[in-house]
GROMACS .gro file of C-alpha atoms in nm:
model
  422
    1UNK     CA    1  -1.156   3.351  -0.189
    2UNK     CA    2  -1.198   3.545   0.144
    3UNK     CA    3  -1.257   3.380   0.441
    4UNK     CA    4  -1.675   3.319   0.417
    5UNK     CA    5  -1.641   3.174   0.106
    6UNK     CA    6  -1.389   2.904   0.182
    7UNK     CA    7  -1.627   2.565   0.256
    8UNK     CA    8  -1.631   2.382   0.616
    9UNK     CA    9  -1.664   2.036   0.634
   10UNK     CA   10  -1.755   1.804   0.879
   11UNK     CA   11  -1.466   1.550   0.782
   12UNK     CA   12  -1.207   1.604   0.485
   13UNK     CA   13  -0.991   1.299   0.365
   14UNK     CA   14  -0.662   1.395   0.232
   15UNK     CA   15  -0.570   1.109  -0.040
   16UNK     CA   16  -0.846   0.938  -0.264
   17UNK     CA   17  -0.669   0.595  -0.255
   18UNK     CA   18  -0.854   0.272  -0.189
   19UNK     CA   19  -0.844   0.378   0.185
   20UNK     CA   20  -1.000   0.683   0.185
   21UNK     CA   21  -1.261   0.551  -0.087
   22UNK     CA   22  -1.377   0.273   0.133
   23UNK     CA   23  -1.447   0.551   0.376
   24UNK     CA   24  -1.610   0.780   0.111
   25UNK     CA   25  -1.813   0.482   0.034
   26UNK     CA   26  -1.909   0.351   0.397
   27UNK     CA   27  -1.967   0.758   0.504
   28UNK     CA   28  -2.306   0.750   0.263
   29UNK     CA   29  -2.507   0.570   0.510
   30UNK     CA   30  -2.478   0.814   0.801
   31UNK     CA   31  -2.355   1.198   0.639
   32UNK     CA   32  -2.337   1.138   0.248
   33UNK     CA   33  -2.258   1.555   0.184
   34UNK     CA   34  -2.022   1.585   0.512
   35UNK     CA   35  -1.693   1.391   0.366
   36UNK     CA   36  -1.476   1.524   0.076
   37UNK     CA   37  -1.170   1.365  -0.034
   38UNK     CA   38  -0.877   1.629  -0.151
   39UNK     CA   39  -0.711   1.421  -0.404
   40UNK     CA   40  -0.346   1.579  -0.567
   41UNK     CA   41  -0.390   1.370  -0.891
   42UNK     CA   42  -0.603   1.485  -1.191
   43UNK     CA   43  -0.798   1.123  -1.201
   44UNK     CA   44  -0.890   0.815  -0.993
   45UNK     CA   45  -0.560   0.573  -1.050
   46UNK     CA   46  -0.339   0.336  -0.840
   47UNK     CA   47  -0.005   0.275  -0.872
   48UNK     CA   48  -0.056   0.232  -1.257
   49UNK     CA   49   0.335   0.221  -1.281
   50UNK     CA   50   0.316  -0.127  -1.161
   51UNK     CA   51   0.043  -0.267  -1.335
   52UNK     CA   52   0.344  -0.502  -1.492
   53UNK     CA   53   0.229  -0.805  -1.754
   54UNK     CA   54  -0.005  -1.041  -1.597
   55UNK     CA   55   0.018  -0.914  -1.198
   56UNK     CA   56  -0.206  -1.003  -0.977
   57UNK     CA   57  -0.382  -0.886  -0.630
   58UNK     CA   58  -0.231  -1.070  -0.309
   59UNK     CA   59  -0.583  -1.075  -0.123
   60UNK     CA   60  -0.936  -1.165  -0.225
   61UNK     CA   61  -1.199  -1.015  -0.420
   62UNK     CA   62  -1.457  -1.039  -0.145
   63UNK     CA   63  -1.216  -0.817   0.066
   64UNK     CA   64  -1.337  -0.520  -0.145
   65UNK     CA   65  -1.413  -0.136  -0.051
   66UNK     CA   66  -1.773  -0.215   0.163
   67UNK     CA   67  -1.838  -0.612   0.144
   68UNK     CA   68  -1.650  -0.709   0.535
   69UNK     CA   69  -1.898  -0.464   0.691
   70UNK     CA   70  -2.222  -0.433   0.451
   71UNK     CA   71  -2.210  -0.712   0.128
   72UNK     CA   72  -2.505  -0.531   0.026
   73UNK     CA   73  -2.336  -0.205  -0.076
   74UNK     CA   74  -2.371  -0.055  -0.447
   75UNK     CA   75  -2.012  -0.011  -0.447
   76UNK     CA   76  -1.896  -0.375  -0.355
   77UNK     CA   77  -1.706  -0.559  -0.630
   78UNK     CA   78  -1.990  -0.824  -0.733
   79UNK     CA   79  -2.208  -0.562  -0.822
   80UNK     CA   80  -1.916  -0.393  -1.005
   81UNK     CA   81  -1.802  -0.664  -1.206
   82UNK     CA   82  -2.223  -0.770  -1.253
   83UNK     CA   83  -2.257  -0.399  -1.386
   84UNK     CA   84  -1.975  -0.444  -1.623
   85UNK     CA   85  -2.123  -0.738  -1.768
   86UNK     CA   86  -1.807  -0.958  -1.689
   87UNK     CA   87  -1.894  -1.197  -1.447
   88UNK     CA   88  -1.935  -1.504  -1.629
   89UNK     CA   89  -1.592  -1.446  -1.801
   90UNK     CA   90  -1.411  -1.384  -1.487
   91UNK     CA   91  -1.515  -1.695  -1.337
   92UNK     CA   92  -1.463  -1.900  -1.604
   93UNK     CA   93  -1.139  -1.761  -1.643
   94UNK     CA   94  -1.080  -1.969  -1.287
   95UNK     CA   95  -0.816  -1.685  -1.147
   96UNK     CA   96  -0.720  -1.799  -0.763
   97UNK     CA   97  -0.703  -1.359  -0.721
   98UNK     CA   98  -0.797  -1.138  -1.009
   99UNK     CA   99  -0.592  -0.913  -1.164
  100UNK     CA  100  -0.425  -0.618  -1.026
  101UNK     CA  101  -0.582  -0.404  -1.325
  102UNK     CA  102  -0.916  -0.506  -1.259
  103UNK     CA  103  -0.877  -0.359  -0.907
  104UNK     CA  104  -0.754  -0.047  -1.025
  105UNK     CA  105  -1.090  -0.067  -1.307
  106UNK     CA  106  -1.299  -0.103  -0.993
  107UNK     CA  107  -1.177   0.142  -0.797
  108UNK     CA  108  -1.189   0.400  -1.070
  109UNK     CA  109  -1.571   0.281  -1.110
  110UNK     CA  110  -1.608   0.317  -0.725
  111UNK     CA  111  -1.462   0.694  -0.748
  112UNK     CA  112  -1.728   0.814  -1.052
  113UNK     CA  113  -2.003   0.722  -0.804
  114UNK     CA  114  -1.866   0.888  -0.478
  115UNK     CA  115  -1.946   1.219  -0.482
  116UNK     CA  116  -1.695   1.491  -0.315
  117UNK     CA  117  -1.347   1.380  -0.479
  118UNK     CA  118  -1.161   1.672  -0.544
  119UNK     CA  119  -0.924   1.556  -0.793
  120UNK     CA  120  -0.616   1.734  -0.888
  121UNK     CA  121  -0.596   1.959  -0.546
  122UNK     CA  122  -0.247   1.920  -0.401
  123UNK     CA  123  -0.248   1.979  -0.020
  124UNK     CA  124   0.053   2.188   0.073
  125UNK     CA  125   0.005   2.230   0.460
  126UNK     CA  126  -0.269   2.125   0.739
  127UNK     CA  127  -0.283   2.402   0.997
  128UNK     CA  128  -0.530   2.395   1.284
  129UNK     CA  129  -0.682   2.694   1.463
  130UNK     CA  130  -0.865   2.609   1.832
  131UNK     CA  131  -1.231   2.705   1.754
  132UNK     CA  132  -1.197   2.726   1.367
  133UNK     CA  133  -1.075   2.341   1.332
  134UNK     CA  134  -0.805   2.228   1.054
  135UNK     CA  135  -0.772   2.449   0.727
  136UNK     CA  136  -0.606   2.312   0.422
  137UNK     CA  137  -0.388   2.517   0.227
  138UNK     CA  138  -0.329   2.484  -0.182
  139UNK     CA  139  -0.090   2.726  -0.406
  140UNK     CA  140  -0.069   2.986  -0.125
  141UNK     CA  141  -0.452   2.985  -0.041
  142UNK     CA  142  -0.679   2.882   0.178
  143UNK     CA  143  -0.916   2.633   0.028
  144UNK     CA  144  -1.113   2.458   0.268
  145UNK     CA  145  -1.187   2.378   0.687
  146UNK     CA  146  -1.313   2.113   0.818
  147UNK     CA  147  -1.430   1.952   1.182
  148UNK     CA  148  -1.204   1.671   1.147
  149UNK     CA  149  -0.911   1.502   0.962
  150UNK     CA  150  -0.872   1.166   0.776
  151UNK     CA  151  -0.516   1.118   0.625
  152UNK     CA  152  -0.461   0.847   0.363
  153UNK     CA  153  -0.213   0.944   0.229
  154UNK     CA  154  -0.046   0.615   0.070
  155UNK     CA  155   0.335   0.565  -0.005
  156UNK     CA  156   0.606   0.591  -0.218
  157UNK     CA  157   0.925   0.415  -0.325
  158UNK     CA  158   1.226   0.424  -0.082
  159UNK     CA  159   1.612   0.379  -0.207
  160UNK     CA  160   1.845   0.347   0.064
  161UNK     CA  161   2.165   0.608   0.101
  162UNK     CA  162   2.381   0.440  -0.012
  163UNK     CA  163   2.217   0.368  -0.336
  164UNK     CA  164   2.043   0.731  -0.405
  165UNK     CA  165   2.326   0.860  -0.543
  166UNK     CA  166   2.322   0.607  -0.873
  167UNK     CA  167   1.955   0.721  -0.952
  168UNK     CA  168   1.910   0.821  -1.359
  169UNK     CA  169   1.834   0.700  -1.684
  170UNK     CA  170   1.994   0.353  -1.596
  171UNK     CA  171   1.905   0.298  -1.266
  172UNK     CA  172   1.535   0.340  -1.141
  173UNK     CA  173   1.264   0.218  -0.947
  174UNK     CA  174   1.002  -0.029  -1.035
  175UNK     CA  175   0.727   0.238  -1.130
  176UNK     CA  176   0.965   0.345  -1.401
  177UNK     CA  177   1.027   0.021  -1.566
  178UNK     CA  178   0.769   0.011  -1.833
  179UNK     CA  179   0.923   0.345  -1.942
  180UNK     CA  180   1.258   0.262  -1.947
  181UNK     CA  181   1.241  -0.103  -2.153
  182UNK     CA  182   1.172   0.009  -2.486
  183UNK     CA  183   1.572   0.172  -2.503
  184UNK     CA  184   1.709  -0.063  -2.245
  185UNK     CA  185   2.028  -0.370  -2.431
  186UNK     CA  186   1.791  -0.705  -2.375
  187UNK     CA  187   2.185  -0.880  -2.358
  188UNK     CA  188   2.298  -0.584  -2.088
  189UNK     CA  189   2.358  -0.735  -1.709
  190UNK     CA  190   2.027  -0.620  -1.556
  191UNK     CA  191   2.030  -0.641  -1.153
  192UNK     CA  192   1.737  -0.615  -0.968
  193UNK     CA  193   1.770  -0.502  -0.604
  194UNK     CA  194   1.478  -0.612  -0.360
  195UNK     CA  195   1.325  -0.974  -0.264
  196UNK     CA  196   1.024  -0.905  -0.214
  197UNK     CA  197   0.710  -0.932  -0.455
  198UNK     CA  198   0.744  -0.613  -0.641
  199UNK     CA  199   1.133  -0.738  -0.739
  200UNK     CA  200   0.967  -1.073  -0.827
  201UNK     CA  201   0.717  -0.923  -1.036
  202UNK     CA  202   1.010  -0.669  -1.187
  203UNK     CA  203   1.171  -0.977  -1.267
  204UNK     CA  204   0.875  -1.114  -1.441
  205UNK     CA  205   0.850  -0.848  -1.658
  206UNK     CA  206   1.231  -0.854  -1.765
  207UNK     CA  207   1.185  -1.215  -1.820
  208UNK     CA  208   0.882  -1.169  -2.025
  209UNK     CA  209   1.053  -0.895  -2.221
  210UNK     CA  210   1.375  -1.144  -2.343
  211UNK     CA  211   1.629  -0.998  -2.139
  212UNK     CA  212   1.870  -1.259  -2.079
  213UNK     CA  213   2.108  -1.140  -1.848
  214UNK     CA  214   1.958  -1.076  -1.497
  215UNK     CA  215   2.101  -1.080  -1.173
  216UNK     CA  216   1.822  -1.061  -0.852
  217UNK     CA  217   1.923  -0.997  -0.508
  218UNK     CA  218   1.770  -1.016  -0.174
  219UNK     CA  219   1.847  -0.949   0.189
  220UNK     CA  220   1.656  -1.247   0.339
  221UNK     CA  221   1.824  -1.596   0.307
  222UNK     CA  222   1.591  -1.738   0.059
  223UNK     CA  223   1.345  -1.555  -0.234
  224UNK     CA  224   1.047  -1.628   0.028
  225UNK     CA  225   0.694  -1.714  -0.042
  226UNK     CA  226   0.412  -1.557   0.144
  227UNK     CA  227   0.251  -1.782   0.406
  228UNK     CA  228  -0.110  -1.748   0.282
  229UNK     CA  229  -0.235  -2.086   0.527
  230UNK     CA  230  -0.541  -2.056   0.707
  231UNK     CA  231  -0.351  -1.983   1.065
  232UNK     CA  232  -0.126  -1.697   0.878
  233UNK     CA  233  -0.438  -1.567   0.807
  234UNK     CA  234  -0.553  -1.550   1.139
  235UNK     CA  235  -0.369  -1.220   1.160
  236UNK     CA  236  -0.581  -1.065   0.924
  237UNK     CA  237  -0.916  -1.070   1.156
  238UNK     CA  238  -1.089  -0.794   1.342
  239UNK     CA  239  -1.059  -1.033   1.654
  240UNK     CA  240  -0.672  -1.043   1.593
  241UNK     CA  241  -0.656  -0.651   1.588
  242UNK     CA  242  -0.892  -0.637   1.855
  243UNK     CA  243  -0.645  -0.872   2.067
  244UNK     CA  244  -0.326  -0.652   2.007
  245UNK     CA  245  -0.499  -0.339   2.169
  246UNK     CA  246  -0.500  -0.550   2.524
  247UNK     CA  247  -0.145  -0.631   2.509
  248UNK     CA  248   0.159  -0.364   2.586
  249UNK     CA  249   0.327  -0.170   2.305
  250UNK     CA  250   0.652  -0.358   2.325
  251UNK     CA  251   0.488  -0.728   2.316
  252UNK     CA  252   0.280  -0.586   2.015
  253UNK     CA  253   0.546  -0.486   1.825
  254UNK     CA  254   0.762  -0.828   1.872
  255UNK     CA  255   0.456  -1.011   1.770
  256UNK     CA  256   0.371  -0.807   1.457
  257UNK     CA  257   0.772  -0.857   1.408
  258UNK     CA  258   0.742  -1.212   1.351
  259UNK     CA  259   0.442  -1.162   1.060
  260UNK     CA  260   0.648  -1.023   0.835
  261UNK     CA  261   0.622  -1.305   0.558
  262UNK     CA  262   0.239  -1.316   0.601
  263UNK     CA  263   0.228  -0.991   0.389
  264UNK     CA  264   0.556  -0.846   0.288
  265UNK     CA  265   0.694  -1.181   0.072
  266UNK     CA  266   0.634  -1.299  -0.234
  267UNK     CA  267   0.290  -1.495  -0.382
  268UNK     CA  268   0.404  -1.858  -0.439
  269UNK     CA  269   0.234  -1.858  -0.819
  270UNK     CA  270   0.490  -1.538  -0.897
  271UNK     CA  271   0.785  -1.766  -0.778
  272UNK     CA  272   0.667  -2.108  -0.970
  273UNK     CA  273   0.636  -1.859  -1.278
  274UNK     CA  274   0.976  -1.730  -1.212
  275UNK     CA  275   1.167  -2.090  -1.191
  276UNK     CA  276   0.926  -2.184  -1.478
  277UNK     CA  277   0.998  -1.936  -1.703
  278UNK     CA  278   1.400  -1.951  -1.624
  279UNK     CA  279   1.399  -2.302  -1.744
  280UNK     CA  280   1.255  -2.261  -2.055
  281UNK     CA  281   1.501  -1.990  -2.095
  282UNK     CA  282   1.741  -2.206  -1.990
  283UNK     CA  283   1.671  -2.443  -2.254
  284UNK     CA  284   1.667  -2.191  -2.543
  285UNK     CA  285   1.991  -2.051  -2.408
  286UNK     CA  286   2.192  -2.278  -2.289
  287UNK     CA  287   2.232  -2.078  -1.975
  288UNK     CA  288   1.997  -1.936  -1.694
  289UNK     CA  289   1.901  -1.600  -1.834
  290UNK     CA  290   1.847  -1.504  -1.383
  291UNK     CA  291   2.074  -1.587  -1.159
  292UNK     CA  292   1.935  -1.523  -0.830
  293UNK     CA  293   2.181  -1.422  -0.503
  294UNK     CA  294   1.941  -1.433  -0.186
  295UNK     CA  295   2.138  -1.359   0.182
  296UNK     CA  296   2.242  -0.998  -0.020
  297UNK     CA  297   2.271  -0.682   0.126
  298UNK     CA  298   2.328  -0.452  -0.114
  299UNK     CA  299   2.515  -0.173   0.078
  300UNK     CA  300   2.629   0.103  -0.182
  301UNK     CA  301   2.671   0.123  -0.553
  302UNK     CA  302   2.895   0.351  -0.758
  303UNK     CA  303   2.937   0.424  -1.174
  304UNK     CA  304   3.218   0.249  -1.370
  305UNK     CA  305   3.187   0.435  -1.697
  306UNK     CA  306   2.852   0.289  -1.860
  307UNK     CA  307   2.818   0.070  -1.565
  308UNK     CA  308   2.762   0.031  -1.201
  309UNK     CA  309   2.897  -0.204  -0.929
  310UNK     CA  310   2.725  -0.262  -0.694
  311UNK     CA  311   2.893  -0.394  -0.369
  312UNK     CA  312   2.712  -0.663  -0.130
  313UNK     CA  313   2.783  -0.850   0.174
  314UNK     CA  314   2.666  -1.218   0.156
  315UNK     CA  315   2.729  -1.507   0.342
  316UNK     CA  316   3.069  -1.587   0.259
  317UNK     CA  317   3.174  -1.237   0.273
  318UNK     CA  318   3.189  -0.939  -0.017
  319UNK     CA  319   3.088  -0.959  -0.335
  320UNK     CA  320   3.089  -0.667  -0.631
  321UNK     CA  321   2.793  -0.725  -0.904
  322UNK     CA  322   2.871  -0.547  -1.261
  323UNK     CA  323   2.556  -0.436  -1.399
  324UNK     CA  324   2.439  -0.208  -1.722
  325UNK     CA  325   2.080  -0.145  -1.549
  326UNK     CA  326   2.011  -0.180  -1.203
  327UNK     CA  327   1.581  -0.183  -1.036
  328UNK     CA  328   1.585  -0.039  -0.743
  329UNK     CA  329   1.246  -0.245  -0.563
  330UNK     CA  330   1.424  -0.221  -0.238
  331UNK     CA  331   1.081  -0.108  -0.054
  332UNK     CA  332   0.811   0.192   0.024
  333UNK     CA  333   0.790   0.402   0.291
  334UNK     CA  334   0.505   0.673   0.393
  335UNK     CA  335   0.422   0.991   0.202
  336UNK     CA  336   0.494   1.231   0.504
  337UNK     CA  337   0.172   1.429   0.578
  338UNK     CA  338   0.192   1.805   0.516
  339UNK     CA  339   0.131   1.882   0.912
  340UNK     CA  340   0.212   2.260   1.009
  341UNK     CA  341   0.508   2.266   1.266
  342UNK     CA  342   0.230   2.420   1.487
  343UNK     CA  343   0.027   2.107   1.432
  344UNK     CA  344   0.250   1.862   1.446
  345UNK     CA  345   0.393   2.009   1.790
  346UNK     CA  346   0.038   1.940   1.929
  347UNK     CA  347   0.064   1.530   1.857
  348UNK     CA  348   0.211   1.296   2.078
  349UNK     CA  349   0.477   1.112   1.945
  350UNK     CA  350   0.653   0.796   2.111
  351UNK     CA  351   1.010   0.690   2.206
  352UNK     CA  352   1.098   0.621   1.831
  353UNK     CA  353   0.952   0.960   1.689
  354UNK     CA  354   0.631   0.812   1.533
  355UNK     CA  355   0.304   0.936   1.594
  356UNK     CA  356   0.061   0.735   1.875
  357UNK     CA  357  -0.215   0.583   1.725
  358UNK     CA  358  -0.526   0.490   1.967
  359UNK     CA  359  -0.732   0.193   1.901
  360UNK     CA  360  -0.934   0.367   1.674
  361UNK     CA  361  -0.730   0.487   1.424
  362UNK     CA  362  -0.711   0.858   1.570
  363UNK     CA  363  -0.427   1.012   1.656
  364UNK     CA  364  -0.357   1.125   2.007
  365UNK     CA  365  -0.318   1.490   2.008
  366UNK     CA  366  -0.390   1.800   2.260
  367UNK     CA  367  -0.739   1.885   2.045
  368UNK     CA  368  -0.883   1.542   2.043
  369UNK     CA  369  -1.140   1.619   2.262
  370UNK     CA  370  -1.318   1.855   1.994
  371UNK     CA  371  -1.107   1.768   1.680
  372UNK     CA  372  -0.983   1.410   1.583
  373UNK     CA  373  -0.733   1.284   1.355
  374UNK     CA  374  -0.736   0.975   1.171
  375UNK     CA  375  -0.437   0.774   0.972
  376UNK     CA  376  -0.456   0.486   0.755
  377UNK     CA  377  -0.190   0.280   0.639
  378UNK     CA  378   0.008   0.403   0.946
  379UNK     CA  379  -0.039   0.205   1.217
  380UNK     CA  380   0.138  -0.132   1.199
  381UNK     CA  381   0.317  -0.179   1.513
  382UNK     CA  382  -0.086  -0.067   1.679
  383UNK     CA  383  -0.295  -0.288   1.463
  384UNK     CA  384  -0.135  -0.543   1.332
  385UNK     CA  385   0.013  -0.667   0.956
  386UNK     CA  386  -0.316  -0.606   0.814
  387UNK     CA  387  -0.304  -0.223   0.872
  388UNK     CA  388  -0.053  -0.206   0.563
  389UNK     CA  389  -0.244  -0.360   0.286
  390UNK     CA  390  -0.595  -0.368   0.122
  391UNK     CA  391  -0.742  -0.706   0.376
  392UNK     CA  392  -0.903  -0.479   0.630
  393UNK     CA  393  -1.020  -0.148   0.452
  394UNK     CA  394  -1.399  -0.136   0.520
  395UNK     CA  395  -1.354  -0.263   0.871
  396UNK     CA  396  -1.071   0.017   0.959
  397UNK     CA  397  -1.361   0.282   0.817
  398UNK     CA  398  -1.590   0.145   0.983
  399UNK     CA  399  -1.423   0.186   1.307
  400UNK     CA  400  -1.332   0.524   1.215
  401UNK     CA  401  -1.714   0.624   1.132
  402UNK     CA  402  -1.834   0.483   1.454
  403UNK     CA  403  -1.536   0.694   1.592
  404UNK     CA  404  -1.626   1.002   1.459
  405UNK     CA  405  -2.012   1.004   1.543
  406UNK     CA  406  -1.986   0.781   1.862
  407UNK     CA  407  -2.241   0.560   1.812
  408UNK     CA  408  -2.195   0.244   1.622
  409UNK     CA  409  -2.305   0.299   1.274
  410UNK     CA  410  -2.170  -0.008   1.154
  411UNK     CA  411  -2.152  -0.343   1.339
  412UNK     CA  412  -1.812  -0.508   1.279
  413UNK     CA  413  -1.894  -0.867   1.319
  414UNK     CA  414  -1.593  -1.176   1.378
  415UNK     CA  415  -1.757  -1.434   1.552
  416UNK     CA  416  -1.479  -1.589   1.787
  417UNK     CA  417  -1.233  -1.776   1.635
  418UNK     CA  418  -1.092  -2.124   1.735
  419UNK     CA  419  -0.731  -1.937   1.799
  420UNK     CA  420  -0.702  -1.825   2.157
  421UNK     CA  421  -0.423  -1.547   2.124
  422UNK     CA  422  -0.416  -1.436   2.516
   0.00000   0.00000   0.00000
């Protein structure tokens, strides 16, 4: 491809998660043909590892790809599940959140409407060239330029150090699971490593499967429900997000702190059907098939012939847990982006390395005048808890639309709420 043939784009998305699709989406109403989405897997999915028996969504339907900004989208999940001819089941079916598969169903549904997903295109490096703009680089060739940058890039399991070194055939992270419990000893000491909700839900699954010797352990001092109460919720407005850009970096990021458990905990129906379904294992075994050890840090882990110890502090000192299989759901972390050196020399970073996010999602960066860079999913400690899940999508595209053609395209509306934050 020489260099007249390779396409320029006003914007180009990197990632065709639910991010980047809500902006695909929202983008038809002012440039429909001036957005593609370079996507590095060969068909719309998300997460599918973890679509685990009976898991379910954290936030609500209505907080779907469009409806916060413009209810009246074609891609907004009532007309979805309308189209599908499902409604009337799923609300008789009475679910408090729906399943997490029929999210992924409606995003796939989203994706075969949105035109300029470039599926299986793996991004190897961003460069940028001053009067040429950014130029996006695939098996050694140049494959497309564009005006400006959008990077959605999701994430991806993390294992800490000193557990790395036990990864294999017997000790794995959650999106392996599925794969591994066909060959795995239902009687073998299973430990599960995390206390959050993908170790609950890991738990769930080993439960559900009749393993009967399970050990979970978690840092915090309890297994801890997510605070889902109207005031928690609070956090999760545009008004909220709107407040932390007024206050300084360092009183944002001890507020946003103190949230943790409005997000990153575990959904209180996932913990009833965890003491639920230990009971009745209970009574069937005589024992508790889970024993759970909260106030664990799990510190390092090492092989003892077909078996692993792992090695934990805890409250009344150190402990050593045998185990045959060990889950490693001890957390995600971000897919780095695949910046040039050259690029990423141009960004500003802060006192802790990270890249500075403005108010509106860009990046602040030495082209940013002509050239602007967007990140989603990045920018907790800027914009609040919400930034790292699915409650805010359409109104963080929004904002990076009006962004992007300075003007405001779409009106993000949260009349003032009753909480006075400063």
């Amino acid at each position: 491809m020489s260099a007249l043939e390779v396409p320029h784009h006003h914007t180009v998305g990197v990632g065709a998660g639910p991010a980047n699709l809500s902006l695909a989406a929202l983008f038809e109403a002012v440039a429909p043909h001036r957005l593609v989405l370079l996507e590095r897997r060969p068909v719309s999915t998300w997460h599918p590892q973890l679509l685990l028996s009976n898991v379910r969504m954290q936030t609500s339907w209505l907080k779907d790809l469009v409806s916060l900004v413009d209810p009246t989208h074609r891609l907004s999940f009532v007309n979805y599940i309308v189209s599908t001819g499902r409604i009337y089941a799923l609300i008789n079916a009475q679910f408090n959140v729906i399943p997490r598969r029929e999210y992924q169903r409606y995003l796939a549904w989203a994706s075969e409407q949105i035109e300029g997903i470039q599926y299986g295109v793996s991004v190897d490096e961003i460069s940028y060239t001053e009067g040429v703009g950014f130029s996006y680089t695939s098996d050694g060739r140049t494959i497309a330029r564009s005006d400006h940058l959008v990077l959605g890039l999701g994430s991806v399991p993390y294992v800490p150090p000193g557990l790395s070194g036990i990864q294999g055939d017997d000790a794995f992270v959650p999106e392996e699971l599925t794969g591994r419990l066909p060959a795995m000893d239902r009687e073998a000491p299973v430990a599960v490593v995390g206390g959050g909700q993908t170790g609950a839900e890991c738990v769930m699954e080993l439960l559900g499967h009749g393993f009967t010797n399970i050990t979970w352990l978690g840092r915090r001092p309890w297994f801890q429900p997510m605070d889902d109460s109207p005031p928690a919720n609070d956090f999760y407005r545009p008004a909220y997000v709107e407040f932390l850009q007024q206050v300084t970096r360092e009183t944002r990021r001890r507020l946003i702190e103190g949230q943790t458990l409005t997000g990153d905990a575990i959904t209180p129906g996932v913990l009833q059907a965890i003491y639920q379904a230990n009971y009745d294992g209970m009574l069937r075994l005589d024992r508790y098939p889970l024993t759970m050890r909260p106030g664990r840090d799990v510190t390092s882990a090492s092989r003892d012939g077909d078996r692993f110890v792992l090695e934990a502090t805890s409250p009344t000192g150190h402990e050593q847990i045998p185990a045959r299989y060990v889950v490693l759901a001890t957390g995600r972390t971000f897919t780095q982006p695949p910046l040039a050196p050259t690029l990423t020399e141009l960004i500003d970073h802060d006192d802790a390395g990270e890249m500075i996010v403005d108010s509106d999602y860009s990046l602040r960066w030495k082209g940013a005048d002509r050239n602007k860079i967007f990140v989603q999913n990045r920018a907790r400690f800027t914009h609040g808890v919400a930034d790292a899940n699915l409650t805010l999508l359409p109104v963080r595209a929004a904002t990076i639309i009006n962004s992007l053609f300075e003007r405001e395209v779409y009106t993000v509306r949260d009349a003032e709420p009753s909480v006075v934050w400063g």
